[in-house]
Amino acid sequence: MEHQELLAGFIRLHVLHHAAERDLYGQWMIEELAHHGYRVSPGTLYPLLHGMERKGYLESRIERAGRSQRRIYKATPYGIEALAMAQDKIRELFREVVPGNSST
Ligand SMILES: [Zn+2]
């Protein structure tokens, strides 16, 4: 993905947002991100999910899906708390960086 490093924080927050609402798995998240114009490969997303789990934002479990299995993620209480904090930061940043949105 282009500008991956720059946009990685957005992707993490997007993951956290959905993981706070409901369980998700990697392929679902890849498709969701694609709807928003982010082309993220499994090779990018899976390490990102693992990293977020390692940091305590997500927790996962293995679920059978036919003959294969998939890892299901959801946000932890720590992740939900971090998301709430990030929402304030996003709002604040949005006001500054998006033209025509200065509500000062
Ligand atoms: Zn979304």
GROMACS .gro file of C-alpha atoms and ligand atoms in nm:
model
  105
    1MET     CA    1   0.000   0.000   0.000
    2GLU     CA    2   0.117   0.347  -0.082
    3HIS     CA    3   0.213   0.569   0.213
    4GLN     CA    4   0.169   0.268   0.436
    5GLU     CA    5   0.378   0.395   0.722
    6LEU     CA    6   0.195   0.727   0.724
    7LEU     CA    7  -0.148   0.565   0.718
    8ALA     CA    8  -0.076   0.275   0.953
    9GLY     CA    9  -0.220   0.463   1.250
   10PHE     CA   10  -0.548   0.522   1.064
   11ILE     CA   11  -0.568   0.154   0.982
   12ARG     CA   12  -0.506   0.056   1.343
   13LEU     CA   13  -0.776   0.294   1.463
   14HIS     CA   14  -1.013   0.165   1.197
   15VAL     CA   15  -0.949  -0.191   1.316
   16LEU     CA   16  -0.999  -0.089   1.676
   17HIS     CA   17  -1.324   0.088   1.591
   18HIS     CA   18  -1.473  -0.226   1.433
   19ALA     CA   19  -1.323  -0.464   1.690
   20ALA     CA   20  -1.493  -0.258   1.960
   21GLU     CA   21  -1.830  -0.307   1.788
   22ARG     CA   22  -1.811  -0.676   1.702
   23ASP     CA   23  -1.581  -0.972   1.650
   24LEU     CA   24  -1.385  -0.961   1.327
   25TYR     CA   25  -1.132  -1.164   1.137
   26GLY     CA   26  -0.851  -1.067   0.903
   27GLN     CA   27  -1.017  -1.122   0.567
   28TRP     CA   28  -1.329  -0.931   0.674
   29MET     CA   29  -1.111  -0.640   0.781
   30ILE     CA   30  -0.917  -0.644   0.453
   31GLU     CA   31  -1.248  -0.614   0.264
   32GLU     CA   32  -1.375  -0.343   0.496
   33LEU     CA   33  -1.057  -0.141   0.446
   34ALA     CA   34  -1.088  -0.192   0.069
   35HIS     CA   35  -1.437  -0.032   0.082
   36HIS     CA   36  -1.267   0.271   0.234
   37GLY     CA   37  -1.001   0.280  -0.037
   38TYR     CA   38  -0.719   0.112   0.155
   39ARG     CA   39  -0.560  -0.175  -0.033
   40VAL     CA   40  -0.401  -0.375   0.248
   41SER     CA   41  -0.255  -0.721   0.189
   42PRO     CA   42  -0.272  -1.007   0.438
   43GLY     CA   43   0.105  -0.970   0.473
   44THR     CA   44   0.045  -0.621   0.609
   45LEU     CA   45  -0.275  -0.671   0.805
   46TYR     CA   46  -0.195  -0.990   0.993
   47PRO     CA   47   0.126  -0.862   1.154
   48LEU     CA   48  -0.063  -0.543   1.239
   49LEU     CA   49  -0.337  -0.745   1.414
   50HIS     CA   50  -0.078  -0.953   1.599
   51GLY     CA   51   0.101  -0.639   1.706
   52MET     CA   52  -0.221  -0.485   1.838
   53GLU     CA   53  -0.290  -0.801   2.032
   54ARG     CA   54   0.060  -0.802   2.176
   55LYS     CA   55   0.010  -0.443   2.293
   56GLY     CA   56  -0.315  -0.543   2.463
   57TYR     CA   57  -0.561  -0.358   2.237
   58LEU     CA   58  -0.711  -0.675   2.091
   59GLU     CA   59  -0.766  -1.030   2.206
   60SER     CA   60  -0.822  -1.328   1.982
   61ARG     CA   61  -0.947  -1.681   1.973
   62ILE     CA   62  -0.941  -1.954   1.711
   63GLU     CA   63  -1.269  -2.054   1.553
   64ARG     CA   64  -1.341  -2.337   1.313
   65ALA     CA   65  -1.469  -2.235   0.970
   66GLY     CA   66  -1.549  -2.554   0.783
   67ARG     CA   67  -1.228  -2.749   0.746
   68SER     CA   68  -1.006  -2.454   0.816
   69GLN     CA   69  -0.991  -2.223   1.112
   70ARG     CA   70  -0.972  -1.852   1.155
   71ARG     CA   71  -0.856  -1.619   1.424
   72ILE     CA   72  -1.130  -1.394   1.560
   73TYR     CA   73  -1.038  -1.061   1.716
   74LYS     CA   74  -1.218  -0.826   1.947
   75ALA     CA   75  -1.116  -0.516   2.136
   76THR     CA   76  -1.013  -0.545   2.501
   77PRO     CA   77  -1.130  -0.293   2.764
   78TYR     CA   78  -0.784  -0.134   2.727
   79GLY     CA   79  -0.840  -0.108   2.350
   80ILE     CA   80  -1.182   0.051   2.397
   81GLU     CA   81  -1.032   0.302   2.636
   82ALA     CA   82  -0.755   0.380   2.385
   83LEU     CA   83  -1.015   0.425   2.111
   84ALA     CA   84  -1.207   0.678   2.318
   85MET     CA   85  -0.887   0.873   2.374
   86ALA     CA   86  -0.801   0.853   2.004
   87GLN     CA   87  -1.147   0.984   1.907
   88ASP     CA   88  -1.069   1.310   2.082
   89LYS     CA   89  -0.732   1.328   1.907
   90ILE     CA   90  -0.888   1.253   1.568
   91ARG     CA   91  -1.148   1.526   1.618
   92GLU     CA   92  -0.882   1.774   1.718
   93LEU     CA   93  -0.650   1.682   1.431
   94PHE     CA   94  -0.936   1.686   1.180
   95ARG     CA   95  -1.022   2.040   1.277
   96GLU     CA   96  -0.668   2.150   1.210
   97VAL     CA   97  -0.564   1.956   0.901
   98VAL     CA   98  -0.881   1.933   0.692
   99PRO     CA   99  -0.941   2.254   0.494
  100GLY     CA  100  -1.271   2.424   0.565
  101ASN     CA  101  -1.313   2.262   0.904
  102SER     CA  102  -1.175   2.530   1.131
  103SER     CA  103  -1.439   2.569   1.394
  104THR     CA  104  -1.225   2.784   1.620
  105ZN      ZN  105  -1.505   0.077   0.854
   0.00000   0.00000   0.00000
